Amino acid sequence: MASLAQQIGGLRCPSLSTHLSRKPSYTNNINHTVKRTQTTKAAAVVSNAQTRERMKLKEMFEEAYERCRTAPYEGVAFTVDDFHNAIERFDYNSELGSKVRGTVFNVDANGAYVDITAKSSAFLPVREACIHGIKHVQEAGIVPGMRDEYVIIGENEHDDSLILSLRQIQYDLAWERCRQLQAEDVVLKGKVVGANKGGVVAIVEGLRGFIPFSQISSNSSAEELLEQEIPLKFVEVDEEQSRLILSNRKARADSQAQLGIGSVVTGIVQSLKPYGAFIDIGGVNGLLHVSQISHDRVSDIATVLQPGDTLKVMVLSHDRERGRVSLSTKKLEPTPGDMIRNPKLVFEKAEEMAMTFRQRIAQAEAMARADMLRFSPESELSLNSEGILGPLGSDLPPDGLDLNETSLPEDSS
Amino acid sequence: MTRRYWNINLEEMMEAGVHFGHGTRKWNPKMAPYISAKRKGIHITNLTRTARFLSEACDLVFDAASRGKQFLIVGTKNKEADSVAWAAIRARCHYVNKKWLGGMLTNWSTTETRLHKFRDLRTEQKTGGLNRLPKRDAAMLKRQLSHLQIYLGGIKYMTGLPDIVIIVDQHEEYTALQECITLGIPTICLIDTNCDPDLADISIPANDDAISSIRLILNKLVIAICEGRSGYIRNP
C-alpha cells in the first residue's frame, strides 16, 4: 500500500516541480490534481483509515464541484432573469447624509453594530449615539434587537463599513420641538450648566440655550445658579444660525399673571440705580422709578432706600411681553412726603391707600365712559350694571329694572 | 448521494444582501465567472451560482452528518464571532471564533495537550480544587482558565481532526485554509469578490461583510447538519 502510494507520488513528481514555475493558467484541473497530489503525499506519510476516509470525502466534494460547474442551473429555484429584475428592488444607498433603517445586533464598549441590509454592517460610535454625553450606548437605550433609523455620516475605508449617527436626527427633532414650543408659548424647565460673560447657558430639550443676564429675574448670581433648574421661555429659536435664546424673566412674568394692576405687594430692594431701584416682588424684578417714590423730590435714593429693605409697593403696570413691572410708592403715601420721613407709616397704611387709589381709578374710568356714550349715542353701546360698555339691552333683570335700586355714582373729589 | 430541497429562495437572499460584493478595484479576476454585474462601484455576485453551490454544500453536509462526521466552523472577525458561536452551538459542532492559533490543526498534538490542560483546569474548578491553593496560585490558574476559554472554548470537545471545515471569510482565515489544504481536510468556504475560488473545495460566492448574509448561509448549513444528525441518531 505504501509503495503504491509512493509510486503514484513518484509519477506525479515532474508535474509538481513544474507547478512552481508554470505560467498562471486558469484551468482548474491542474489545481485539483495538485491538491490531490499533496494529499496523496500526506497519505503516504500517514496512511490509515482516517486519511482514507478523508480522501473519499474529498472525492465527493470534488464531484459535487464538478457538477456545479457543468450544470450550473440545475435544482435552483429561480432563473437569472428573476435575479436581474430583482436587483433593482433591493438596492441600497450609501451616500453621506441618507437615512437608513437598521437593527442592532451587537453592542460593544465603543459603540453598537447595526445591520443595515447593504454591502456591509455599520457601526454607531458611542459619541454619535446621543446628544447628551454618555459613556455606553446602553444608556441611550440601544440594545441588541432594536430597530431604528440612522443617518450615514461616514465610511470606514478599512473594512468598508459605514459609520452611522443618531445625533443628526435627534438634533433635527429637538429644533423642531423647540419651534413648536415657542409657538405655543410654553414654560419649560431647563438646567443651568455653564456661565459666560454675558449670561448663563442652560440645556433645554437636549440643546444648549443662552440666557442673557438681563433676562434672569432671580436674585442669585451666575455661580449660584449652576446645576439648578429654572423655568424658561423661548425668546429666539433660529436653527440656521444655531441661536437659541431663552428668558427666565418672561417665564416668571407669566407665572405672576395674577399681579393685577393696583395691587399692593411686599418687596425687597435688590439694587439701586441712578434712575430708581429694582425691587424683587415674588421673583419678578420691578422698577421703582425715582419719581414714583414720593411726592416730594427725592435727591438721593440711598437716603430713602437701601438694598435689602422690605417695603410695600403698588403695581402700576405690568408689561408681560417684556416681563417688566412698574412700581410705585407715591400713591401709598397718606400725606405727601411720608416716604422720606416716615417709611414705616407708609408701610402700614399701604393697603388703605391702595384701596382708595383703586376706587378713584374706577370712578375716573366710569366718568370717561359715560362721556363717551354721551358723545356718541348712536353706537349701540351702553353701560351695563358693572359699568362695562356692552351692547344694548342685554343685561336688564327679567322683572324690570327697579330704578330705586340703581347705585348712584359716588362723588369724585 | 441524496438530493434534497433546501429552501433557498431569491427574496431571502437579496434581502440579506448576499449579492453584494466588494469594491470594483479590489476584485480577484478568478471570480469572473461568478460576478454578474457592476453597480455603483461594487460587484454583484450571480445569485443563481450561489444558490447552486449552497444547495450542493448542504447536500454534502447532510450526507456527512448522517454518517456521523465532525464539523468545525471558523470565523474570527469580531462582528461575526457571536453568530458563529451561536450557529455552532445550535448544530452541535466545534467552532473557532477568536483568533485562529497557528498550527491548531497541523500541530494537533500540541493543541491536544492544551485541551487536556483546559479540561483538567475545568474539573478542578468544578470540584473546588482552586480554593485549596494559596490566593496567588489560584488567581494565576483562573487567568489561564479564562485565556483558554477564550481561544479554545469552541473546540473543547474535539478529540481528533475534524472531517469538514466551514470557513466564513477566506481573506481573514487564510492560515486556517492553508492548514486544511495541507492536511487534506475538505473545506466549504464563503467567497467574496476579492477571494480565490480555487483554494477551497466548495466555495460559495456570497457577501462576507454583512452580518445578515453570513447568518443566512450559516443557517442553511446548520439546518442541513441538524437534519443529517437526527437521521444519524435514529439509525447509526
XYZ file of C-alpha atoms in Angstrom:
649
model
C 0.000 0.000 0.000
C 2.713 2.430 0.944
C 4.820 1.519 -2.082
C 1.871 2.000 -4.384
C 1.284 5.424 -2.928
C 4.919 6.257 -3.349
C 4.783 5.136 -6.938
C 1.874 7.396 -7.606
C 3.715 10.118 -5.825
C 6.739 9.427 -7.973
C 4.749 9.561 -11.155
C 3.335 12.915 -10.347
C 6.587 14.457 -9.229
C 7.543 16.073 -12.546
C 4.304 17.983 -12.721
C 4.801 19.053 -9.132
C 8.181 20.593 -9.850
C 6.802 22.403 -12.846
C 3.911 23.624 -10.713
C 6.032 26.295 -9.157
C 7.370 27.625 -12.427
C 4.297 27.206 -14.621
C 2.584 30.155 -16.169
C -0.627 31.164 -14.476
C -3.352 29.269 -16.244
C -6.825 29.217 -15.025
C -7.702 25.606 -15.660
C -8.984 24.064 -12.528
C -7.828 20.619 -13.441
C -4.216 21.312 -12.635
C -5.189 22.796 -9.325
C -7.167 19.809 -8.348
C -4.539 17.325 -9.313
C -2.008 19.392 -7.439
C -4.191 19.290 -4.402
C -4.698 15.613 -4.738
C -1.002 15.003 -5.040
C -0.382 16.970 -1.933
C -2.873 14.926 -0.047
C -1.513 11.800 -1.555
C 1.829 12.765 -0.185
C 0.255 13.300 3.165
C -1.406 9.963 2.793
C 1.885 8.417 2.009
C 3.155 9.612 5.327
C 0.230 8.676 7.488
C -1.817 6.155 5.667
C -4.543 4.933 7.904
C -8.273 4.646 7.955
C -8.738 8.268 8.767
C -6.885 9.594 5.786
C -8.659 7.150 3.542
C -11.978 8.425 4.822
C -10.860 11.922 4.196
C -9.813 11.077 0.692
C -13.207 9.640 -0.006
C -14.857 12.716 1.356
C -12.643 14.892 -0.721
C -13.549 12.982 -3.818
C -17.189 13.502 -3.049
C -16.616 17.173 -2.714
C -14.849 17.376 -5.988
C -17.575 15.545 -7.765
C -20.044 17.993 -6.343
C -17.895 20.838 -7.517
C -17.721 19.408 -10.991
C -21.444 19.043 -11.023
C -21.823 22.624 -10.025
C -19.619 23.786 -12.786
C -21.109 21.682 -15.513
C -24.769 22.057 -14.656
C -24.904 25.423 -13.055
C -28.626 25.950 -13.059
C -29.852 22.584 -12.043
C -32.021 22.462 -8.994
C -32.102 26.182 -8.463
C -35.494 27.632 -7.751
C -35.128 30.831 -9.726
C -33.603 31.947 -13.003
C -31.031 34.522 -13.920
C -33.700 36.856 -15.257
C -35.538 36.902 -11.978
C -32.327 37.791 -10.330
C -31.611 40.663 -12.666
C -35.095 42.021 -12.246
C -34.837 41.844 -8.532
C -31.541 43.666 -8.302
C -33.297 46.950 -8.819
C -35.584 46.402 -5.926
C -33.005 45.553 -3.340
C -30.643 48.331 -3.999
C -29.094 50.257 -1.175
C -27.781 53.768 -0.977
C -24.754 54.681 0.980
C -24.470 58.376 0.324
C -23.433 60.533 3.193
C -26.439 62.043 4.834
C -29.005 59.490 3.774
C -31.236 57.785 6.281
C -31.362 54.038 6.677
C -33.240 51.642 8.894
C -31.267 49.043 10.692
C -31.301 46.533 13.502
C -28.729 46.499 16.256
C -27.162 43.079 16.613
C -24.179 43.617 18.832
C -23.240 46.132 21.475
C -19.676 46.946 22.358
C -17.827 49.318 24.669
C -17.089 51.620 21.740
C -20.484 51.584 20.166
C -23.073 49.416 18.570
C -23.011 47.287 15.430
C -26.012 47.778 13.239
C -27.147 45.536 10.460
C -28.403 47.518 7.525
C -29.259 45.375 4.565
C -26.387 46.583 2.464
C -22.943 45.570 1.459
C -21.603 45.543 4.969
C -22.626 46.141 8.518
C -22.445 49.567 10.004
C -21.104 50.945 13.210
C -22.620 53.505 15.527
C -19.940 55.083 17.705
C -20.898 55.897 21.254
C -20.213 59.582 20.702
C -22.732 59.794 17.932
C -25.459 57.891 19.649
C -26.951 60.677 21.668
C -26.909 64.431 22.060
C -26.052 64.278 25.742
C -22.688 62.825 26.572
C -22.926 59.208 27.539
C -20.351 56.551 28.176
C -22.112 53.473 26.871
C -24.744 53.063 24.239
C -26.954 51.229 26.653
C -27.645 54.449 28.492
C -29.257 55.791 25.372
C -31.453 52.758 25.238
C -29.744 50.935 22.401
C -29.889 47.192 22.928
C -29.429 44.327 20.513
C -32.568 43.744 18.549
C -33.641 47.343 18.366
C -34.813 48.667 15.030
C -34.306 52.350 14.375
C -33.493 54.988 11.785
C -29.973 56.260 11.446
C -28.173 58.698 9.241
C -24.927 57.862 7.442
C -22.104 60.200 8.248
C -19.060 58.404 7.037
C -17.425 55.317 5.690
C -14.697 53.237 7.222
C -12.137 52.675 4.492
C -10.526 49.691 6.097
C -13.391 47.264 6.093
C -15.981 49.095 4.038
C -18.334 49.521 6.914
C -20.444 52.620 7.300
C -20.442 54.972 10.231
C -23.855 55.983 11.473
C -25.151 58.657 13.710
C -28.277 59.261 15.672
C -27.243 62.729 16.673
C -28.286 64.482 13.497
C -31.762 63.103 13.660
C -32.065 63.971 17.308
C -30.859 67.489 16.706
C -33.433 67.986 13.981
C -36.166 66.696 16.229
C -35.035 68.875 19.109
C -35.048 72.021 16.992
C -38.497 71.141 15.696
C -39.793 70.666 19.208
C -38.331 73.974 20.299
C -40.030 75.734 17.432
C -43.356 74.195 18.350
C -42.941 75.076 21.992
C -42.123 78.601 21.077
C -45.254 78.858 19.012
C -47.306 77.570 21.895
C -45.508 79.847 24.327
C -44.953 77.164 26.886
C -42.823 77.424 30.006
C -40.182 74.715 30.395
C -37.629 73.858 32.986
C -34.009 73.952 31.986
C -30.868 73.063 33.858
C -28.082 75.615 34.025
C -24.760 74.118 33.080
C -22.401 76.987 32.459
C -21.845 80.683 32.606
C -20.001 83.175 30.487
C -19.525 86.873 30.185
C -22.992 87.780 29.087
C -25.164 85.261 30.826
C -25.642 81.595 31.554
C -26.064 78.505 29.416
C -28.857 76.073 30.084
C -29.855 72.807 28.476
C -33.369 72.573 27.183
C -34.640 69.613 25.078
C -31.069 68.488 24.696
C -29.970 71.748 23.083
C -27.833 74.403 24.670
C -29.562 77.732 25.039
C -28.254 81.080 26.167
C -29.872 83.280 28.788
C -28.530 86.804 28.993
C -28.112 88.273 32.447
C -30.796 90.802 31.752
C -33.298 88.042 31.321
C -32.633 86.356 34.609
C -35.017 87.505 37.249
C -33.830 85.674 40.288
C -31.606 87.173 42.903
C -28.709 84.752 42.831
C -25.643 85.298 40.744
C -24.452 83.067 37.961
C -22.354 80.806 40.141
C -25.228 80.035 42.416
C -27.472 79.219 39.518
C -25.237 76.443 38.230
C -26.774 72.985 38.354
C -30.193 74.384 39.086
C -33.421 74.033 37.203
C -35.184 77.251 36.408
C -38.327 77.935 34.420
C -37.618 79.292 30.972
C -39.401 80.564 27.919
C -38.154 80.847 24.366
C -37.155 84.200 23.021
C -35.470 83.200 19.816
C -35.247 79.866 18.053
C -33.129 80.005 14.907
C -31.799 76.737 13.591
C -29.703 78.027 10.712
C -27.643 80.246 12.927
C -27.825 77.830 15.845
C -29.205 80.522 18.099
C -31.385 79.537 20.986
C -32.110 82.315 23.423
C -34.215 81.801 26.495
C -35.557 84.009 29.183
C -36.271 83.403 32.806
C -37.897 86.751 33.267
C -40.607 86.019 30.765
C -41.392 82.717 32.374
C -41.653 84.300 35.782
C -43.696 87.132 34.417
C -46.266 84.696 33.186
C -46.462 82.937 36.461
C -47.076 86.226 38.098
C -50.099 86.883 35.965
C -52.253 87.319 38.982
C -50.450 90.513 39.758
C -53.218 92.867 38.930
C -52.705 96.492 38.345
C -53.196 98.413 41.519
C -52.382 95.556 43.836
C -50.053 96.007 46.716
C -47.186 93.625 47.167
C -44.277 93.311 49.503
C -40.858 93.525 48.021
C -37.191 93.569 48.849
C -34.881 96.155 47.347
C -32.398 94.446 45.063
C -30.226 97.175 43.740
C -30.127 100.910 43.407
C -29.602 102.718 40.164
C -29.414 106.434 39.459
C -32.895 106.336 37.960
C -34.581 104.209 40.580
C -34.473 100.970 42.484
C -35.079 97.371 41.473
C -37.462 95.659 43.847
C -37.915 91.940 43.820
C -41.555 91.070 44.215
C -42.302 87.373 44.238
C -39.448 86.613 41.866
C -40.023 89.315 39.301
C -37.927 92.425 39.411
C -39.913 95.600 39.191
C -38.583 99.084 38.739
C -39.444 101.721 41.273
C -38.606 104.911 39.431
C -37.172 107.763 41.403
C -40.132 109.934 40.527
C -42.544 107.359 41.843
C -41.040 107.040 45.278
C -42.601 110.079 46.842
C -44.468 113.222 46.035
C -41.604 115.264 47.292
C -38.479 115.410 45.292
C -36.015 112.731 46.266
C -32.463 113.845 45.718
C -30.594 110.761 46.806
C -32.232 107.373 46.758
C -29.773 105.936 49.186
C -31.251 108.048 51.967
C -34.687 106.558 51.464
C -33.985 103.015 50.381
C -31.194 100.580 50.980
C -30.636 97.210 49.316
C -32.299 94.606 51.461
C -35.083 96.857 52.714
C -38.556 95.430 52.805
C -41.330 97.680 51.700
C -44.771 97.631 50.200
C -45.202 98.815 46.685
C -48.103 99.119 44.333
C -48.079 97.707 40.850
C -48.605 100.430 38.298
C -48.338 98.480 35.129
C -47.321 95.060 34.052
C -45.705 94.561 30.684
C -45.942 90.869 30.127
C -44.287 90.941 26.747
C -41.011 92.127 28.059
C -41.534 90.928 31.588
C -41.329 94.322 33.159
C -43.285 95.638 36.087
C -43.542 99.268 37.051
C -43.976 100.024 40.731
C -44.817 102.984 42.801
C -44.868 104.009 46.424
C -46.008 107.542 45.734
C -49.618 106.573 45.701
C -49.336 104.837 49.011
C -48.312 107.852 50.999
C -51.093 109.133 53.286
C -49.514 112.541 53.241
C -47.101 113.577 50.547
C -43.508 113.231 51.564
C -44.149 110.472 54.012
C -41.919 108.083 52.232
C -38.895 110.110 53.018
C -39.717 110.989 56.547
C -41.586 108.050 57.851
C -41.363 104.927 55.770
C -42.947 102.779 58.426
C -46.161 104.740 58.315
C -46.322 104.233 54.618
C -45.838 100.559 55.162
C -48.793 100.296 57.470
C -51.127 102.490 55.564
C -50.252 100.857 52.316
C -53.363 98.761 51.953
C -55.724 101.579 52.730
C -54.098 103.858 50.292
C -54.183 101.262 47.616
C -57.887 100.734 48.008
C -58.556 104.410 47.813
C -56.432 104.588 44.749
C -58.333 101.799 43.101
C -61.675 103.369 43.781
C -60.512 106.618 42.369
C -59.339 104.888 39.255
C -62.640 103.100 38.839
C -64.590 106.324 39.158
C -62.413 108.075 36.712
C -62.937 105.304 34.235
C -66.686 105.323 34.701
C -66.829 109.037 34.067
C -64.761 108.652 30.974
C -67.073 106.009 29.594
C -70.185 107.988 30.363
C -68.695 110.871 28.489
C -68.046 108.643 25.551
C -71.626 107.496 25.490
C -72.946 110.994 25.573
C -70.896 111.992 22.662
C -71.787 109.034 20.520
C -75.210 107.634 21.399
C -75.843 106.102 18.001
C -73.309 103.378 18.641
C -75.195 100.577 20.258
C -73.263 100.552 23.395
C -74.458 101.140 26.890
C -73.256 100.678 30.375
C -74.392 97.505 31.978
C -74.663 97.107 35.710
C -70.987 96.599 36.227
C -70.118 99.746 34.402
C -68.708 97.928 31.426
C -69.545 99.029 27.926
C -71.586 96.455 26.086
C -74.396 96.018 23.547
C -77.798 97.470 24.303
C -80.499 95.821 26.284
C -78.941 92.572 27.273
C -78.343 93.000 30.895
C -81.674 94.041 32.329
C -83.124 91.796 35.030
C -86.162 89.858 33.846
C -88.723 91.508 36.048
C -87.888 95.002 35.020
C -85.376 97.435 36.260
C -86.146 98.959 39.574
C -84.872 102.433 39.373
C -84.723 102.850 43.093
C -82.033 100.323 43.457
C -79.508 101.525 40.999
C -76.449 102.732 42.735
C -75.587 106.306 42.331
C -72.074 107.232 41.244
C -70.030 108.442 44.116
C -68.919 111.963 44.288
C -65.466 112.445 42.968
C -63.358 114.961 44.665
C -25.861 10.922 -2.550
C -29.293 12.258 -1.850
C -30.510 15.448 -3.393
C -32.926 17.272 -1.154
C -34.727 20.531 -1.400
C -33.247 23.239 0.740
C -35.426 26.283 0.883
C -33.089 28.721 -0.807
C -35.167 31.447 -2.325
C -34.179 34.630 -4.038
C -36.125 37.048 -1.870
C -34.468 35.948 1.305
C -31.011 36.142 -0.112
C -31.457 39.540 -1.658
C -32.946 40.939 1.480
C -29.934 39.787 3.419
C -27.663 41.433 0.889
C -25.903 38.253 -0.177
C -25.431 39.522 -3.691
C -23.250 42.500 -2.844
C -19.567 42.075 -3.414
C -16.613 44.248 -2.587
C -15.487 47.331 -4.444
C -14.613 47.056 -8.114
C -10.970 47.796 -7.588
C -10.428 45.048 -5.089
C -11.633 42.079 -7.092
C -9.870 38.857 -7.886
C -10.121 38.115 -11.622
C -10.596 34.433 -10.865
C -14.034 35.336 -9.616
C -15.102 36.470 -13.066
C -17.475 33.546 -13.727
C -19.419 34.294 -10.570
C -19.824 38.032 -10.995
C -22.890 39.115 -12.884
C -22.901 42.897 -12.842
C -21.278 46.046 -11.603
C -23.323 48.680 -9.838
C -22.190 51.860 -8.114
C -18.608 50.680 -7.977
C -19.489 47.346 -6.397
C -19.561 43.911 -7.999
C -22.765 41.924 -7.816
C -22.402 38.168 -7.497
C -24.610 35.910 -9.528
C -27.062 34.510 -7.044
C -28.007 31.560 -9.211
C -24.486 30.207 -8.902
C -24.578 30.958 -5.203
C -27.781 29.032 -4.793
C -26.390 26.116 -6.732
C -23.253 25.921 -4.654
C -25.170 26.376 -1.488
C -27.531 23.535 -2.239
C -24.629 21.276 -3.147
C -22.866 22.217 0.050
C -25.977 21.493 2.059
C -26.324 18.092 0.449
C -22.757 17.174 1.191
C -23.001 18.375 4.733
C -26.236 16.484 5.242
C -24.635 13.310 3.992
C -21.577 13.748 6.122
C -23.641 14.473 9.203
C -25.766 11.418 8.636
C -22.573 9.399 8.706
C -21.506 10.972 11.954
C -18.690 13.227 10.827
C -17.260 16.112 12.853
C -17.506 19.695 11.707
C -15.564 22.808 12.544
C -16.778 26.340 11.848
C -14.161 29.053 11.675
C -14.996 32.772 11.767
C -12.794 35.202 13.619
C -13.938 38.705 12.691
C -15.327 40.241 15.842
C -18.513 41.225 14.067
C -19.320 37.620 13.243
C -17.946 35.987 16.344
C -21.321 35.821 18.028
C -23.154 34.410 15.040
C -20.507 31.737 14.530
C -20.728 30.640 18.130
C -24.492 30.612 18.066
C -24.669 28.631 14.831
C -22.125 26.091 16.006
C -23.812 25.538 19.332
C -27.093 25.052 17.570
C -25.642 22.495 15.188
C -23.552 20.930 17.924
C -20.279 21.300 16.083
C -16.952 22.776 17.076
C -16.105 26.365 16.329
C -13.288 28.853 16.444
C -14.427 32.422 16.833
C -11.434 34.112 18.353
C -8.015 34.193 16.781
C -7.088 31.042 14.900
C -3.884 29.923 16.602
C -1.290 28.923 14.057
C -0.879 25.207 13.825
C -4.149 24.408 15.520
C -4.694 21.521 13.128
C -1.262 20.790 11.730
C 0.226 20.852 15.195
C -2.620 18.899 16.601
C -0.597 17.143 19.256
C 0.267 20.419 20.966
C -3.276 21.630 20.695
C -4.399 18.418 22.252
C -2.067 18.967 25.189
C -3.603 22.373 25.719
C -7.053 20.894 25.539
C -6.140 18.349 28.198
C -4.885 21.123 30.416
C -8.069 23.037 29.794
C -10.152 20.049 30.750
C -8.167 19.443 33.902
C -8.479 23.050 34.940
C -12.174 22.929 34.438
C -12.638 19.822 36.515
C -10.518 21.315 39.199
C -12.568 24.444 39.243
C -15.776 22.479 39.380
C -14.631 20.316 42.271
C -13.358 23.351 44.145
C -9.693 22.404 43.947
C -8.792 26.027 43.346
C -9.961 27.061 46.771
C -7.361 24.914 48.475
C -4.491 26.732 46.821
C -2.923 29.948 48.021
C -4.543 33.067 46.568
C -1.816 33.919 44.097
C -1.744 30.474 42.547
C -5.483 30.384 42.362
C -5.507 33.747 40.591
C -2.902 32.564 38.084
C -4.838 29.430 37.321
C -8.042 31.369 36.915
C -6.340 33.653 34.439
C -5.061 30.688 32.490
C -8.506 29.213 32.515
C -10.103 32.343 31.122
C -7.393 32.559 28.474
C -8.010 29.005 27.385
C -11.719 29.524 27.468
C -11.469 32.435 25.066
C -9.294 30.760 22.488
C -10.162 27.098 22.778
C -13.679 27.380 24.133
C -15.236 26.217 20.906
C -13.144 23.110 20.410
C -13.063 21.816 23.935
C -14.917 18.657 22.981
C -12.806 17.889 19.931
C -10.923 14.592 20.119
C -9.305 14.432 16.719
C -9.056 16.326 13.499
C -12.423 17.431 12.111
C -13.778 15.929 8.943
C -15.221 19.012 7.344
C -14.258 22.620 7.991
C -16.545 25.546 7.206
C -14.753 28.858 6.894
C -16.631 32.112 6.910
C -14.238 34.617 5.394
C -11.453 33.322 3.227
C -9.488 36.557 3.286
C -9.292 36.589 7.062
C -8.824 32.890 7.679
C -6.119 32.256 5.152
C -3.958 30.360 7.626
C -6.820 28.077 8.577
C -7.496 27.356 4.946
C -3.876 26.531 4.219
C -3.735 24.173 7.174
C -6.764 22.321 5.937
C -5.305 22.026 2.482
C -2.028 20.566 3.745
C -3.904 18.063 5.834
C -6.347 17.218 3.106
C -9.474 18.147 5.020
C -12.377 19.113 2.752
C -13.449 22.710 3.204
C -16.515 24.774 2.479
C -15.750 28.438 2.223
C -17.652 31.688 1.826
C -16.062 33.576 -1.022
C -16.358 37.253 -1.742
C -15.281 39.040 -4.914
C -11.763 39.561 -3.628
C -11.034 35.919 -2.793
C -9.657 32.944 -4.667
C -12.303 30.346 -5.503
C -9.857 27.567 -6.251
C -8.397 27.181 -2.834
C -11.341 25.675 -1.057
C -13.187 22.591 -2.139
C -16.623 24.107 -2.273
C -16.618 27.860 -2.456
C -19.896 29.709 -2.051
C -19.757 33.171 -3.601
C -21.548 35.457 -1.168
C -21.181 38.642 0.812
C -18.915 38.157 3.794
C -19.269 41.634 5.236
C -22.932 41.912 6.048
C -23.883 40.036 9.157
C -27.272 39.047 7.791
C -25.770 37.353 4.771
C -23.355 35.347 6.909
C -26.178 34.385 9.182
C -28.305 33.241 6.289
C -25.673 30.946 4.821
C -24.711 29.576 8.201
C -28.356 28.962 8.929
C -28.808 26.867 5.832
C -25.758 24.780 6.563
C -26.736 24.368 10.179
C -30.188 23.163 9.207
C -28.608 20.614 6.923
C -26.271 19.428 9.658
C -29.080 19.135 12.162
C -31.220 17.112 9.810
C -28.370 14.816 8.943
C -27.519 14.334 12.577
C -31.045 13.473 13.530
C -31.009 10.821 10.809
C -27.746 9.516 12.243
C -29.085 9.351 15.759
C -32.096 7.407 14.688
C -30.181 4.732 12.835
C -26.418 4.811 13.435
